[in-house]
PDB file of C-alpha atoms in Angstrom:
ATOM      1  CA  UNK H 179      17.525  43.786 -31.834  1.00  0.00           C
ATOM      2  CA  UNK H 180      18.590  44.443 -28.393  1.00  0.00           C
ATOM      3  CA  UNK H 181      14.827  45.184 -27.742  1.00  0.00           C
ATOM      4  CA  UNK H 182      14.561  41.640 -28.446  1.00  0.00           C
ATOM      5  CA  UNK H 183      17.424  38.846 -27.368  1.00  0.00           C
ATOM      6  CA  UNK H 184      18.590  41.626 -25.441  1.00  0.00           C
ATOM      7  CA  UNK H 185      17.305  42.918 -21.557  1.00  0.00           C
ATOM      8  CA  UNK H 186      16.007  45.942 -21.952  1.00  0.00           C
ATOM      9  CA  UNK H 187      16.415  46.118 -17.776  1.00  0.00           C
ATOM     10  CA  UNK H 188      19.853  45.914 -17.247  1.00  0.00           C
ATOM     11  CA  UNK H 189      20.575  49.321 -19.331  1.00  0.00           C
ATOM     12  CA  UNK H 190      18.431  50.667 -15.807  1.00  0.00           C
ATOM     13  CA  UNK H 191      20.000  50.910 -12.719  1.00  0.00           C
ATOM     14  CA  UNK H 192      17.314  50.853 -10.018  1.00  0.00           C
ATOM     15  CA  UNK H 193      16.460  47.433 -11.873  1.00  0.00           C
ATOM     16  CA  UNK H 194      19.920  45.674 -10.838  1.00  0.00           C
ATOM     17  CA  UNK H 195      20.825  46.931  -7.935  1.00  0.00           C
ATOM     18  CA  UNK H 196      20.167  44.427  -5.121  1.00  0.00           C
ATOM     19  CA  UNK H 197      17.572  44.978  -2.555  1.00  0.00           C
ATOM     20  CA  UNK H 198      17.482  46.129   0.652  1.00  0.00           C
ATOM     21  CA  UNK H 199      18.408  43.910   3.121  1.00  0.00           C
ATOM     22  CA  UNK H 200      15.789  43.002   5.831  1.00  0.00           C
ATOM     23  CA  UNK H 201      16.035  45.106   9.341  1.00  0.00           C
ATOM     24  CA  UNK H 202      16.292  42.562  12.364  1.00  0.00           C
ATOM     25  CA  UNK H 203      13.192  44.323  13.526  1.00  0.00           C
ATOM     26  CA  UNK H 204      11.549  42.512   9.842  1.00  0.00           C
ATOM     27  CA  UNK H 205      12.846  39.650  10.742  1.00  0.00           C
ATOM     28  CA  UNK H 206      12.096  39.332  14.166  1.00  0.00           C
ATOM     29  CA  UNK H 207       8.211  40.400  13.356  1.00  0.00           C
ATOM     30  CA  UNK H 208       8.034  37.656  10.840  1.00  0.00           C
ATOM     31  CA  UNK H 209       9.102  34.908  13.739  1.00  0.00           C
ATOM     32  CA  UNK H 210       6.800  36.120  15.274  1.00  0.00           C
ATOM     33  CA  UNK H 211       3.253  36.111  12.220  1.00  0.00           C
ATOM     34  CA  UNK H 212       5.126  32.589  12.223  1.00  0.00           C
ATOM     35  CA  UNK H 213       5.045  32.130  16.158  1.00  0.00           C
ATOM     36  CA  UNK H 214       1.022  33.056  16.162  1.00  0.00           C
ATOM     37  CA  UNK H 215       0.492  30.844  13.711  1.00  0.00           C
ATOM     38  CA  UNK H 216       1.565  28.002  14.662  1.00  0.00           C
ATOM     39  CA  UNK H 217       0.071  28.820  18.113  1.00  0.00           C
ATOM     40  CA  UNK H 218      -3.454  28.421  16.456  1.00  0.00           C
ATOM     41  CA  UNK H 219      -3.069  25.752  14.234  1.00  0.00           C
ATOM     42  CA  UNK H 220      -0.785  23.206  17.044  1.00  0.00           C
ATOM     43  CA  UNK H 221      -0.785  20.173  14.369  1.00  0.00           C
ATOM     44  CA  UNK H 222       1.775  22.104  12.360  1.00  0.00           C
ATOM     45  CA  UNK H 223       4.471  20.155  12.549  1.00  0.00           C
ATOM     46  CA  UNK H 224       6.794  21.918   9.745  1.00  0.00           C
ATOM     47  CA  UNK H 225       6.195  24.998  10.586  1.00  0.00           C
ATOM     48  CA  UNK H 226       7.080  24.369  14.075  1.00  0.00           C
ATOM     49  CA  UNK H 227      10.491  23.059  12.912  1.00  0.00           C
ATOM     50  CA  UNK H 228      10.966  26.251  10.695  1.00  0.00           C
ATOM     51  CA  UNK H 229      10.063  28.451  14.249  1.00  0.00           C
ATOM     52  CA  UNK H 230      12.612  26.170  15.727  1.00  0.00           C
ATOM     53  CA  UNK H 231      15.091  26.709  13.023  1.00  0.00           C
ATOM     54  CA  UNK H 232      13.846  30.628  13.661  1.00  0.00           C
ATOM     55  CA  UNK H 233      14.559  31.173  16.848  1.00  0.00           C
ATOM     56  CA  UNK H 234      17.714  29.383  17.357  1.00  0.00           C
ATOM     57  CA  UNK H 235      19.234  30.924  14.618  1.00  0.00           C
ATOM     58  CA  UNK H 236      18.730  34.848  16.365  1.00  0.00           C
ATOM     59  CA  UNK H 237      20.213  32.543  20.029  1.00  0.00           C
ATOM     60  CA  UNK H 238      16.145  32.193  21.039  1.00  0.00           C
ATOM     61  CA  UNK H 239      16.968  28.795  22.133  1.00  0.00           C
ATOM     62  CA  UNK H 240      14.813  28.118  25.040  1.00  0.00           C
ATOM     63  CA  UNK H 241      11.786  29.311  22.651  1.00  0.00           C
ATOM     64  CA  UNK H 242      14.063  27.768  19.993  1.00  0.00           C
ATOM     65  CA  UNK H 243      14.192  24.310  22.131  1.00  0.00           C
ATOM     66  CA  UNK H 244      10.065  24.251  23.462  1.00  0.00           C
ATOM     67  CA  UNK H 245       8.927  25.194  19.581  1.00  0.00           C
ATOM     68  CA  UNK H 246      11.768  21.550  18.664  1.00  0.00           C
ATOM     69  CA  UNK H 247       9.758  19.811  21.663  1.00  0.00           C
ATOM     70  CA  UNK H 248       6.326  20.067  20.108  1.00  0.00           C
ATOM     71  CA  UNK H 249       7.728  18.553  16.573  1.00  0.00           C
ATOM     72  CA  UNK H 250       9.134  16.067  17.953  1.00  0.00           C
ATOM     73  CA  UNK H 251       7.180  13.504  16.332  1.00  0.00           C
ATOM     74  CA  UNK H 252       8.503  15.009  12.848  1.00  0.00           C
ATOM     75  CA  UNK H 253      12.742  14.687  14.404  1.00  0.00           C
ATOM     76  CA  UNK H 254      12.566  11.347  16.155  1.00  0.00           C
ATOM     77  CA  UNK H 255      13.244  10.330  12.559  1.00  0.00           C
ATOM     78  CA  UNK H 256      15.869  12.937  11.221  1.00  0.00           C
ATOM     79  CA  UNK H 257      19.335  13.049  12.157  1.00  0.00           C
ATOM     80  CA  UNK H 258      19.648  17.147  10.906  1.00  0.00           C
ATOM     81  CA  UNK H 259      16.757  17.343  12.483  1.00  0.00           C
ATOM     82  CA  UNK H 260      17.950  15.435  15.970  1.00  0.00           C
ATOM     83  CA  UNK H 261      20.821  16.430  16.350  1.00  0.00           C
ATOM     84  CA  UNK H 262      20.009  21.021  15.799  1.00  0.00           C
ATOM     85  CA  UNK H 263      17.529  19.775  18.877  1.00  0.00           C
ATOM     86  CA  UNK H 264      20.732  18.280  20.390  1.00  0.00           C
ATOM     87  CA  UNK H 265      22.637  20.871  19.398  1.00  0.00           C
ATOM     88  CA  UNK H 266      20.207  23.546  21.099  1.00  0.00           C
ATOM     89  CA  UNK H 267      19.045  21.767  24.076  1.00  0.00           C
ATOM     90  CA  UNK H 268      23.282  22.220  25.105  1.00  0.00           C
ATOM     91  CA  UNK H 269      23.205  25.692  24.133  1.00  0.00           C
ATOM     92  CA  UNK H 270      19.861  26.664  26.542  1.00  0.00           C
ATOM     93  CA  UNK H 271      20.608  24.782  29.292  1.00  0.00           C
ATOM     94  CA  UNK H 272      24.606  25.746  29.376  1.00  0.00           C
ATOM     95  CA  UNK H 273      25.056  22.383  30.665  1.00  0.00           C
ATOM     96  CA  UNK H 274      26.972  21.149  27.468  1.00  0.00           C
ATOM     97  CA  UNK H 275      25.561  17.978  26.327  1.00  0.00           C
ATOM     98  CA  UNK H 276      25.509  15.788  28.403  1.00  0.00           C
ATOM     99  CA  UNK H 277      21.552  13.734  29.882  1.00  0.00           C
ATOM    100  CA  UNK H 278      18.547  14.568  26.807  1.00  0.00           C
ATOM    101  CA  UNK H 279      21.082  15.631  23.633  1.00  0.00           C
ATOM    102  CA  UNK H 280      23.357  12.906  23.953  1.00  0.00           C
ATOM    103  CA  UNK H 281      20.603  10.615  23.388  1.00  0.00           C
ATOM    104  CA  UNK H 282      19.115  12.216  21.059  1.00  0.00           C
ATOM    105  CA  UNK H 283      23.261  12.470  18.863  1.00  0.00           C
ATOM    106  CA  UNK H 284      22.942   8.511  19.749  1.00  0.00           C
ATOM    107  CA  UNK H 285      19.436   8.531  18.876  1.00  0.00           C
ATOM    108  CA  UNK H 286      20.413  10.086  15.290  1.00  0.00           C
ATOM    109  CA  UNK H 287      23.598   8.501  15.028  1.00  0.00           C
ATOM    110  CA  UNK H 288      21.549   4.919  15.061  1.00  0.00           C
ATOM    111  CA  UNK H 289      19.679   6.296  11.786  1.00  0.00           C
ATOM    112  CA  UNK H 290      21.850   7.435   9.844  1.00  0.00           C
ATOM    113  CA  UNK H 291      26.456   6.153  11.800  1.00  0.00           C
ATOM    114  CA  UNK H 292      28.178   8.087   9.095  1.00  0.00           C
ATOM    115  CA  UNK H 293      26.510  11.811   9.854  1.00  0.00           C
ATOM    116  CA  UNK H 294      28.622  14.278  11.061  1.00  0.00           C
ATOM    117  CA  UNK H 295      26.687  16.690  12.562  1.00  0.00           C
ATOM    118  CA  UNK H 296      25.984  13.634  14.957  1.00  0.00           C
ATOM    119  CA  UNK H 297      29.701  11.823  14.729  1.00  0.00           C
ATOM    120  CA  UNK H 298      30.475  15.757  16.422  1.00  0.00           C
ATOM    121  CA  UNK H 299      28.525  16.182  19.120  1.00  0.00           C
ATOM    122  CA  UNK H 300      29.197  12.849  19.838  1.00  0.00           C
ATOM    123  CA  UNK H 301      32.695  13.586  20.323  1.00  0.00           C
ATOM    124  CA  UNK H 302      32.657  15.878  21.571  1.00  0.00           C
ATOM    125  CA  UNK H 303      29.994  14.642  23.894  1.00  0.00           C
ATOM    126  CA  UNK H 304      32.270  12.218  24.444  1.00  0.00           C
ATOM    127  CA  UNK H 305      35.123  14.545  25.603  1.00  0.00           C
ATOM    128  CA  UNK H 306      32.958  15.856  28.117  1.00  0.00           C
ATOM    129  CA  UNK H 307      31.940  12.644  29.703  1.00  0.00           C
ATOM    130  CA  UNK H 308      36.020  11.800  29.963  1.00  0.00           C
ATOM    131  CA  UNK H 309      35.276   8.583  27.796  1.00  0.00           C
ATOM    132  CA  UNK H 310      38.357  10.508  25.235  1.00  0.00           C
ATOM    133  CA  UNK H 311      38.153   6.462  23.437  1.00  0.00           C
ATOM    134  CA  UNK H 312      35.018   7.129  22.182  1.00  0.00           C
ATOM    135  CA  UNK H 313      35.078  10.705  21.225  1.00  0.00           C
ATOM    136  CA  UNK H 314      38.275   9.566  19.410  1.00  0.00           C
ATOM    137  CA  UNK H 315      36.477   6.915  17.791  1.00  0.00           C
ATOM    138  CA  UNK H 316      33.933   9.326  16.706  1.00  0.00           C
ATOM    139  CA  UNK H 317      36.095  12.201  15.846  1.00  0.00           C
ATOM    140  CA  UNK H 318      38.613   9.870  13.745  1.00  0.00           C
ATOM    141  CA  UNK H 319      34.776   8.341  11.966  1.00  0.00           C
ATOM    142  CA  UNK H 320      34.091  12.011  11.373  1.00  0.00           C
ATOM    143  CA  UNK H 321      38.236  13.177   9.648  1.00  0.00           C
ATOM    144  CA  UNK H 322      36.781  10.550   7.275  1.00  0.00           C
ATOM    145  CA  UNK H 323      34.733  12.849   5.481  1.00  0.00           C
ATOM    146  CA  UNK H 324      36.117  16.300   5.753  1.00  0.00           C
ATOM    147  CA  UNK H 325      38.221  18.089   3.598  1.00  0.00           C
ATOM    148  CA  UNK H 326      42.279  17.553   4.563  1.00  0.00           C
ATOM    149  CA  UNK H 327      43.388  20.379   5.366  1.00  0.00           C
ATOM    150  CA  UNK H 328      40.606  22.592   5.983  1.00  0.00           C
ATOM    151  CA  UNK H 329      39.826  24.243   9.228  1.00  0.00           C
ATOM    152  CA  UNK H 330      36.777  21.580  10.613  1.00  0.00           C
ATOM    153  CA  UNK H 331      39.956  19.067   9.729  1.00  0.00           C
ATOM    154  CA  UNK H 332      42.585  20.821  12.396  1.00  0.00           C
ATOM    155  CA  UNK H 333      40.511  21.554  14.724  1.00  0.00           C
ATOM    156  CA  UNK H 334      39.007  17.722  15.082  1.00  0.00           C
ATOM    157  CA  UNK H 335      42.469  16.435  14.455  1.00  0.00           C
ATOM    158  CA  UNK H 336      43.769  18.465  17.793  1.00  0.00           C
ATOM    159  CA  UNK H 337      40.618  17.681  19.489  1.00  0.00           C
ATOM    160  CA  UNK H 338      41.793  13.694  18.915  1.00  0.00           C
ATOM    161  CA  UNK H 339      45.215  14.724  19.515  1.00  0.00           C
ATOM    162  CA  UNK H 340      43.876  16.823  23.492  1.00  0.00           C
ATOM    163  CA  UNK H 341      42.391  13.183  24.125  1.00  0.00           C
ATOM    164  CA  UNK H 342      45.482  10.783  23.147  1.00  0.00           C
ATOM    165  CA  UNK H 343      46.786  13.442  25.663  1.00  0.00           C
ATOM    166  CA  UNK H 344      44.907  13.265  28.507  1.00  0.00           C
ATOM    167  CA  UNK H 345      44.322   9.354  28.278  1.00  0.00           C
TER     168      UNK H 345
END
């Protein structure tokens, strides 16, 4: 009865083991293959986005910014992608969120005024610019979306308190 209704493979230890983890070399190789593929087909916006995200996760921020730029047409109406692009530029240039990152975040908030990632980045950009009042407004709006008492809630409240104290 078990062979008909059950799962005989579950009794075989080789069938129940998790597949081996991919090595960093394998991941890098896959990303390089993707890079070659999109360079051969420069109109593949989804491919450029996938490459941008891959580079970002590997910490290759300059490469990620270039890949995001190739897919800018696909990014313009998507707050998630606009925020990711803004964050990646800031990480690549090491100069914070001023300039293009702030513009991308503003664009994301025009599309979705309650977009969490964009509210967070907008608050950080305002704080960097010394506009604590604006930063508090963004982060208080974000507080409504996070779980009370969570790590992000505590971090936002601490940041808001610091901005209020330095007014």
